[in-house]
Short mmCIF file of C-alpha atoms and ligand atoms in Angstrom, two decimals:
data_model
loop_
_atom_site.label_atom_id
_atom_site.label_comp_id
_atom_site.label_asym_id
_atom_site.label_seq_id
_atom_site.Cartn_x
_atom_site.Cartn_y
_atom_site.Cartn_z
CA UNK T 1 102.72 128.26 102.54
CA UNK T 2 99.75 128.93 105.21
CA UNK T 3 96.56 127.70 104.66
CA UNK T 4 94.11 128.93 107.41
CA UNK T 5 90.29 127.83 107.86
CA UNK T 6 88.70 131.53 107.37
CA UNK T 7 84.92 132.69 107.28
CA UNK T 8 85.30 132.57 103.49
CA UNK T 9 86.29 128.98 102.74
CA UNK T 10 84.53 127.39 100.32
CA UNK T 11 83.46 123.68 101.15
CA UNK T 12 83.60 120.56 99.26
CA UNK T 13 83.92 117.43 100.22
CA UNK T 14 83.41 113.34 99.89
CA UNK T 15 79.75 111.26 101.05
CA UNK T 16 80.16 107.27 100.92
CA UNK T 17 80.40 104.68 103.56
CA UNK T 18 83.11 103.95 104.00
CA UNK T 19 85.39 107.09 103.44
CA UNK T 20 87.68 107.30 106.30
CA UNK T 21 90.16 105.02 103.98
CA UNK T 22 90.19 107.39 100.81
CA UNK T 23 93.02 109.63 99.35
CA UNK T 24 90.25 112.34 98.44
CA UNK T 25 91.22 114.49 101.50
CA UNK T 26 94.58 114.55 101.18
CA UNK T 27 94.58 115.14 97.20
CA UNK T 28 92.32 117.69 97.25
CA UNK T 29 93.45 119.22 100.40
CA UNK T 30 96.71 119.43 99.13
CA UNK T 31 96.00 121.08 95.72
CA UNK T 32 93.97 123.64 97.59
CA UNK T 33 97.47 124.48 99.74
CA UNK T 34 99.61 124.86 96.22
CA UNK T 35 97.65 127.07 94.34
CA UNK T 36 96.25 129.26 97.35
CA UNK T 37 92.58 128.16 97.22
CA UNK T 38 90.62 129.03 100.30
CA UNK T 39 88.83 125.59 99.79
CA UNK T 40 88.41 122.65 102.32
CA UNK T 41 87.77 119.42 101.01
CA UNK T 42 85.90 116.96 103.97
CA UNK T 43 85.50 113.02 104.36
CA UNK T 44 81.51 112.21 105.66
CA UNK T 45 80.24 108.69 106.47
CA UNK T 46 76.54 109.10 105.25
CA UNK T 47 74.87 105.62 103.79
CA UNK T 48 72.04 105.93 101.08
CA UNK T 49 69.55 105.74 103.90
CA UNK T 50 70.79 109.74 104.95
CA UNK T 51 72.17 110.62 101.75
CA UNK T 52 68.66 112.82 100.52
CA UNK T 53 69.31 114.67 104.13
CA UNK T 54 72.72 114.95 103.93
CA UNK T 55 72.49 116.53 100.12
CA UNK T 56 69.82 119.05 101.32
CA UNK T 57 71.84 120.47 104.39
CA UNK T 58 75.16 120.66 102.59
CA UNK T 59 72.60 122.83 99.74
CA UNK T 60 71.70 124.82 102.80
CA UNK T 61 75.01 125.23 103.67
CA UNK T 62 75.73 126.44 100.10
CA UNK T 63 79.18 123.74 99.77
CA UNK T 64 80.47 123.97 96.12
CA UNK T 65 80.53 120.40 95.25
CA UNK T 66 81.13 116.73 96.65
CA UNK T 67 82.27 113.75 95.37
CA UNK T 68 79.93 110.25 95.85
CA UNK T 69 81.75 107.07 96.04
CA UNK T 70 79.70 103.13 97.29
CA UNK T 71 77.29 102.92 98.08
CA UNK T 72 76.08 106.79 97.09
CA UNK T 73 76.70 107.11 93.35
CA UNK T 74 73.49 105.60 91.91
CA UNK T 75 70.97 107.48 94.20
CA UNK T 76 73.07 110.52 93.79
CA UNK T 77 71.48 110.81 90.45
CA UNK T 78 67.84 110.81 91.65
CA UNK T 79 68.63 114.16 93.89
CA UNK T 80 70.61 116.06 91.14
CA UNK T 81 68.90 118.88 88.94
CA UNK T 82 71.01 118.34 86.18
CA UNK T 83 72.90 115.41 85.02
CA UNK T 84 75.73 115.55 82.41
CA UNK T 85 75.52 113.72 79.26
CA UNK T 86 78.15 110.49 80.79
CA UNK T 87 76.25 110.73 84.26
CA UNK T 88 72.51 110.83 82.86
CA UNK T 89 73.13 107.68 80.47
CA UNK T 90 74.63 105.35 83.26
CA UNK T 91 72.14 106.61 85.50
CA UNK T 92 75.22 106.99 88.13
CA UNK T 93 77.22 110.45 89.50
CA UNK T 94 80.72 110.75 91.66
CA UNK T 95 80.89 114.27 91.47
CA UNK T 96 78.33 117.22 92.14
CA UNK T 97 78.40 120.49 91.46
CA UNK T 98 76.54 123.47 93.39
CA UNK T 99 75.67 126.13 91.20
CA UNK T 100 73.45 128.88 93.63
CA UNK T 101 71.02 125.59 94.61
CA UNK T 102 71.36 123.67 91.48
CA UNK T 103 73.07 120.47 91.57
CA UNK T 104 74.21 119.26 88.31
CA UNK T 105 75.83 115.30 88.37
CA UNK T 106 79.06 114.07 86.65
CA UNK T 107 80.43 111.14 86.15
CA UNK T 108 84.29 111.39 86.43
CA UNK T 109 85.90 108.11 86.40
CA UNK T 110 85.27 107.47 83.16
CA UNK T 111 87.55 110.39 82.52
CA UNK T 112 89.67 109.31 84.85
CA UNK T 113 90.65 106.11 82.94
CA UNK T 114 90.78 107.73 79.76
CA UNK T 115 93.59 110.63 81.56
CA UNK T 116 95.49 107.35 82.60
CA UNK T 117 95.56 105.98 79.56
CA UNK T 118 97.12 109.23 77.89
CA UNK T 119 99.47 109.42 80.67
CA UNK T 120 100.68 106.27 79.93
CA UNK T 121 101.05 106.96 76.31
CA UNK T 122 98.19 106.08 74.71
CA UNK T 123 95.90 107.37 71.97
CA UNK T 124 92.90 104.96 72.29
CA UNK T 125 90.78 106.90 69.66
CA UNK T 126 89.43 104.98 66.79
CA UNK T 127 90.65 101.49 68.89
CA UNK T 128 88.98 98.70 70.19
CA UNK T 129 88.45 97.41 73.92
CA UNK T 130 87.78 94.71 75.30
CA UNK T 131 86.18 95.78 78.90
CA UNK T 132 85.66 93.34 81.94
CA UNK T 133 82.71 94.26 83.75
CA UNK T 134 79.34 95.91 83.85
CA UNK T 135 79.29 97.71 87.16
CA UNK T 136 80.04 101.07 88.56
CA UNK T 137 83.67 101.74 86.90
CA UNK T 138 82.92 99.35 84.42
CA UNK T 139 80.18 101.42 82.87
CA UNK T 140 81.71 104.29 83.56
CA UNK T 141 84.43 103.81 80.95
CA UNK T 142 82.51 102.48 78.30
CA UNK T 143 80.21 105.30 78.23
CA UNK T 144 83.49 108.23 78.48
CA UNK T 145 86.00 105.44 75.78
CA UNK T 146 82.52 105.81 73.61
CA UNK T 147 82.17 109.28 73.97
CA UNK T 148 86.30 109.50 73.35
CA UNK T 149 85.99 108.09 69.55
CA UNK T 150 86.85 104.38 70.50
CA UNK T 151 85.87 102.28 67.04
CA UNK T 152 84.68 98.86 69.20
CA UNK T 153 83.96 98.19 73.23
CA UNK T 154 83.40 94.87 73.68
CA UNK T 155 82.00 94.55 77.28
CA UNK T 156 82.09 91.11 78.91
CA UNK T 157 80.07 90.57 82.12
CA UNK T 158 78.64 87.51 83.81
CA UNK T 159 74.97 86.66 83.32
CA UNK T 160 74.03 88.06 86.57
CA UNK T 161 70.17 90.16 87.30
CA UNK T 162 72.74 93.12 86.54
CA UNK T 163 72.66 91.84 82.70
CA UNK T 164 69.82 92.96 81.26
CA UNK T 165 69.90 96.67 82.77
CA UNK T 166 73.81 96.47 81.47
CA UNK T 167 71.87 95.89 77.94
CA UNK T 168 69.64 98.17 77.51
CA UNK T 169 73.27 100.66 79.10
CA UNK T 170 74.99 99.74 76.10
CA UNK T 171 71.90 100.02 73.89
CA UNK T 172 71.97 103.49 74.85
CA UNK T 173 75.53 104.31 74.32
CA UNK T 174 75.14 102.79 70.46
CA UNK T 175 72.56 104.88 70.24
CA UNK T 176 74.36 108.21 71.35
CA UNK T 177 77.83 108.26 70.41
CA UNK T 178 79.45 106.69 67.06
CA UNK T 179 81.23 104.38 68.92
CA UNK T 180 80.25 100.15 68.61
CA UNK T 181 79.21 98.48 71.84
CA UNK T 182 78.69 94.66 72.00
CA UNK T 183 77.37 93.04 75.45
CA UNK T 184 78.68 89.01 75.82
CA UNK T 185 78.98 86.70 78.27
CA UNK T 186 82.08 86.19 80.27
CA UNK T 187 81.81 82.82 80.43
CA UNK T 188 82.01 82.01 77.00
CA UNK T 189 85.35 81.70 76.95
CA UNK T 190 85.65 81.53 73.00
CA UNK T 191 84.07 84.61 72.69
CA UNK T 192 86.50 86.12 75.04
CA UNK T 193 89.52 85.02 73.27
CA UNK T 194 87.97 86.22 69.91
CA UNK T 195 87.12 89.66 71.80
CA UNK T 196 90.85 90.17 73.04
CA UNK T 197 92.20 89.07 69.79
CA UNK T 198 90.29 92.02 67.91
CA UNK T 199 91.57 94.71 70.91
CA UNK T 200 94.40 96.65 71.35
CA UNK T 201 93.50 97.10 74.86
CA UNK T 202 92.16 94.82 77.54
CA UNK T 203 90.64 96.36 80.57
CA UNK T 204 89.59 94.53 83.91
CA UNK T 205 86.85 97.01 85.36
CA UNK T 206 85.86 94.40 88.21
CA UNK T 207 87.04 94.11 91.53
CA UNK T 208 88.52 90.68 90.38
CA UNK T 209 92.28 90.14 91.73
CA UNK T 210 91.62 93.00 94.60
CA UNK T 211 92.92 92.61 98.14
CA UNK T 212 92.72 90.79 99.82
CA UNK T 213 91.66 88.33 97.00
CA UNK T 214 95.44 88.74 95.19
CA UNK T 215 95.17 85.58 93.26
CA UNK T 216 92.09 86.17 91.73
CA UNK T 217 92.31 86.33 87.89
CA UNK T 218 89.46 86.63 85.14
CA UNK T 219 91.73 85.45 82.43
CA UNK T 220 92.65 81.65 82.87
CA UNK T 221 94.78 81.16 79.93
CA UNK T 222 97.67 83.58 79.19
CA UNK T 223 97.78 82.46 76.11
CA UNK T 224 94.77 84.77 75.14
CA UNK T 225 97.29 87.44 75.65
CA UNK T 226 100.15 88.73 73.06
CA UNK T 227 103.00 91.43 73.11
CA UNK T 228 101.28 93.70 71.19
CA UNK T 229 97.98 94.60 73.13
CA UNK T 230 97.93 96.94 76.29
CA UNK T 231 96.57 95.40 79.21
CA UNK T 232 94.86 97.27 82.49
CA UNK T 233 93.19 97.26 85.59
CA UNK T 234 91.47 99.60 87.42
CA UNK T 235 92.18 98.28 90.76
CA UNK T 236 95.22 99.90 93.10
CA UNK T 237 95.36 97.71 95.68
CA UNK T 238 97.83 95.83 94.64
CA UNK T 239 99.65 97.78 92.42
CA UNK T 240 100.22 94.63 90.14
CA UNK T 241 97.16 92.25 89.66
CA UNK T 242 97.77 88.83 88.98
CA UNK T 243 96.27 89.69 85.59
CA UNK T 244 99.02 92.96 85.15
CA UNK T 245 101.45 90.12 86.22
CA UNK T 246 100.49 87.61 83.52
CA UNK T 247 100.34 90.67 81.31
CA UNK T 248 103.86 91.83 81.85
CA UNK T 249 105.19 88.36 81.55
CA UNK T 250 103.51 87.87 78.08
CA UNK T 251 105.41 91.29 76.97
CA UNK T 252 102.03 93.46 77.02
CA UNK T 253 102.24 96.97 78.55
CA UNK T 254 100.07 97.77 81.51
CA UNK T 255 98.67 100.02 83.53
CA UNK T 256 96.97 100.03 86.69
CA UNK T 257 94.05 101.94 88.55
CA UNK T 258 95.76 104.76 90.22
CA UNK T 259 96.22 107.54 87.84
CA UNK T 260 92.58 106.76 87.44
CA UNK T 261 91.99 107.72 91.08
CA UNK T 262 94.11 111.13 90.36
CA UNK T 263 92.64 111.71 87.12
CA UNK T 264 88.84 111.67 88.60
CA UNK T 265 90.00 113.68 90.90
CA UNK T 266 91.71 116.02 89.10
CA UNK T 267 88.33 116.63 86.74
CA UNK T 268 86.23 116.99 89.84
CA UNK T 269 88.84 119.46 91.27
CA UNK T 270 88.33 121.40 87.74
CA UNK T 271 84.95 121.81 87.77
CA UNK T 272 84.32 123.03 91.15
CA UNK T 273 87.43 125.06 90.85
CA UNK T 274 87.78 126.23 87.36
CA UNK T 275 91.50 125.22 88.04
CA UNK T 276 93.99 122.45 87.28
CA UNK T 277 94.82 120.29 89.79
CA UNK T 278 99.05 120.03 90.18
CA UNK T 279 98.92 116.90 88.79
CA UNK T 280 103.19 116.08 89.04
CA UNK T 281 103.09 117.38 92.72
CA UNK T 282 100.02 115.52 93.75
CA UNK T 283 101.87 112.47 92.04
CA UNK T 284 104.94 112.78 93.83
CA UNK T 285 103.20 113.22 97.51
CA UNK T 286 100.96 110.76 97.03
CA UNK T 287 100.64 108.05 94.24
CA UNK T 288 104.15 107.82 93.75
P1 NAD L 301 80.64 97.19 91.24
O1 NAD L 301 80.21 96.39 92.41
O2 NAD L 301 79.74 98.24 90.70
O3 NAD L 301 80.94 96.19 90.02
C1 NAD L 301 81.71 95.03 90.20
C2 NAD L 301 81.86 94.32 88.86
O4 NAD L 301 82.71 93.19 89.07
C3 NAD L 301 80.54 93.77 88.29
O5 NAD L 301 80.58 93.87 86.90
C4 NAD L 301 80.58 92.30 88.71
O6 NAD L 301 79.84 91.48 87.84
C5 NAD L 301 82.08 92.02 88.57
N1 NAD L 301 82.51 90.89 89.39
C6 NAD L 301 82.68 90.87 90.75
N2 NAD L 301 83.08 89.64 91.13
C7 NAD L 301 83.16 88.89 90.00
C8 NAD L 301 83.52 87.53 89.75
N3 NAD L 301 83.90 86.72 90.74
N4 NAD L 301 83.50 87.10 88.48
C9 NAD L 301 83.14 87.93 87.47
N5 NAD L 301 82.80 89.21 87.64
C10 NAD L 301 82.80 89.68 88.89
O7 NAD L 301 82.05 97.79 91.62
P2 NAD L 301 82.82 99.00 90.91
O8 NAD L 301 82.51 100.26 91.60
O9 NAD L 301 82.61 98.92 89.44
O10 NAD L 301 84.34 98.66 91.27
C11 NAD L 301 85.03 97.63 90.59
C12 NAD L 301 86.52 97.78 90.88
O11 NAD L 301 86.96 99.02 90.37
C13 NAD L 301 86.86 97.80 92.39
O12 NAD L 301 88.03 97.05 92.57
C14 NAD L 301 87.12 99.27 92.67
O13 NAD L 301 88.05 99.45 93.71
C15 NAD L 301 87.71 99.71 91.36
N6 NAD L 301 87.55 101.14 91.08
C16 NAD L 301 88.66 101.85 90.83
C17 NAD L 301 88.57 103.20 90.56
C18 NAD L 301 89.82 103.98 90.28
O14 NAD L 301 89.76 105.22 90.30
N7 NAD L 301 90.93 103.36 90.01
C19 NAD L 301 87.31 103.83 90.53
C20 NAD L 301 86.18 103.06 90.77
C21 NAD L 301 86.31 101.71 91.06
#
């Protein structure tokens, strides 16, 4: 198939630092090629200290979207027009959308997760969670599993100056969807167990256990963990945490981050095309 740069391509593209290391490109590049999109999807290293500049130029240049990722994603929010429901209560936005001038913010990993999770097999509506974390994919998923008809989240983060902010989050997210949030501490390990023995899934949303920090593990005792509950992890890198490990040898089914990364994709790719992303093709080529 050819795929030619022409005087009608439409841009979108990626702002973080860094970005040279992400799959972005290549996904979206690649989906463009399939369906015959005269799209271009571009990688730029711009910090939060050039991001307002770097958002009003690529207005100028009328691009059709970008994607955010670290350190981007909060201030990203400040410079948006509109933000959608997900993005405006976590105050955070990975993908924009140009509309003629008018940026509107959305929050797609979140979406991403929840995608994973069906593509794994599983129905998480009217379940409960219990969700490691309070930061960028951390929140992320609460607010989209809330919006999604999960019955219980309960989010466990470490008393850090994050805490109170991740309140007042969740606070927000009881108050707007049906869905019960409850904020603890993750060192109360008591709590914890009691938290994971209500759930039917457990989700690490921190970079705990990431390279190269491979033997990194927020749950200490495996006993915590039984056959029956679901167990994943956001990270990719490795492809099996120590905690999926543990998991796996306790008789849980798990899941890891990647078909998050597709899945986040795949809903930016959406809304700045209209279009489905080849999900089984992309797969094969590159998270297989
Ligand atoms: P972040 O910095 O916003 O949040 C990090 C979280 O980890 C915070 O809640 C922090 O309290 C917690 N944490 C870090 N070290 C800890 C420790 N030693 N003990 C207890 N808690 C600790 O980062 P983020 O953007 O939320 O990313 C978190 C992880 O998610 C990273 O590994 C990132 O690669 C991954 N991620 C994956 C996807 C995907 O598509 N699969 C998307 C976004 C992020």
């Amino acid at each position: 198939m050819s795929y030619e740069i022409t005087g009608h391509t439409v841009l979108t593209g990626l702002l973080g630092s860094p970005v040279a290391h992400s799959v972005s490109p290549m996904m979206h590049n690649e989906s463009f090629k399939v369906l015959g999109l005269d799209y271009a999807y571009l990688a730029f290293d711009v910090d939060t200290q050039h991001l307002k500049t770097a958002v009003e130029g690529l207005k100028v240049l009328g691009v059709r979207g970008f994607n955010l990722t670290m350190p981007d994603k909060n201030l990203m929010a400040d410079y948006c027009d509109r933000l959608s429901p997900a993005a405006e209560i976590i105050g955070a936005v990975n993908t924009v959308v140009n509309d003629n001038g008018i940026l509107t913010g959305h929050t797609t990993d979140g979406i991403g997760y929840m995608e994973a999770a069906k593509d794994a097999g599983y129905d998480l509506t009217g379940k409960t969670m219990t969700l490691l974390g309070g930061g960028g994919a951390a929140t992320a998923i609460c607010v989209q599993a809330a919006i999604d008809g999960l019955k219980k989240i309960h989010v466990l983060n470490r008393k850090d100056t994050f805490f109170p902010r991740l309140q007042s989050l969740v606070d927000k997210i009881n108050e707007r969807t049906a869905c019960q949030v409850l904020l603890h501490d993750l060192a109360d390990e008591r709590c914890l167990a009691d938290c994971i023995g209500e759930s039917h899934i457990l989700t690490n949303a921190t970079s705990v256990g990431m390279a190269p920090n491979t033997q990194d593990c927020l749950i200490r005792d495996p006993g915590i963990l039984r056959p029956e509950l679901i167990v994943s992890d956001v990270i990719y890198n490795p492809r099996e945490t120590r905690l999926l490990r543990m998991a796996r040898e306790k008789g849980c089914a798990t899941f890891n981050g990647m078909y998050m990364l597709l899945y986040q994709g795949a809903a930016a790719f959406k809304l700045w095309t209209g279009q489905d992303m080849p999900i089984s093709h992309i797969k094969q080529k590159y998270f297989s």
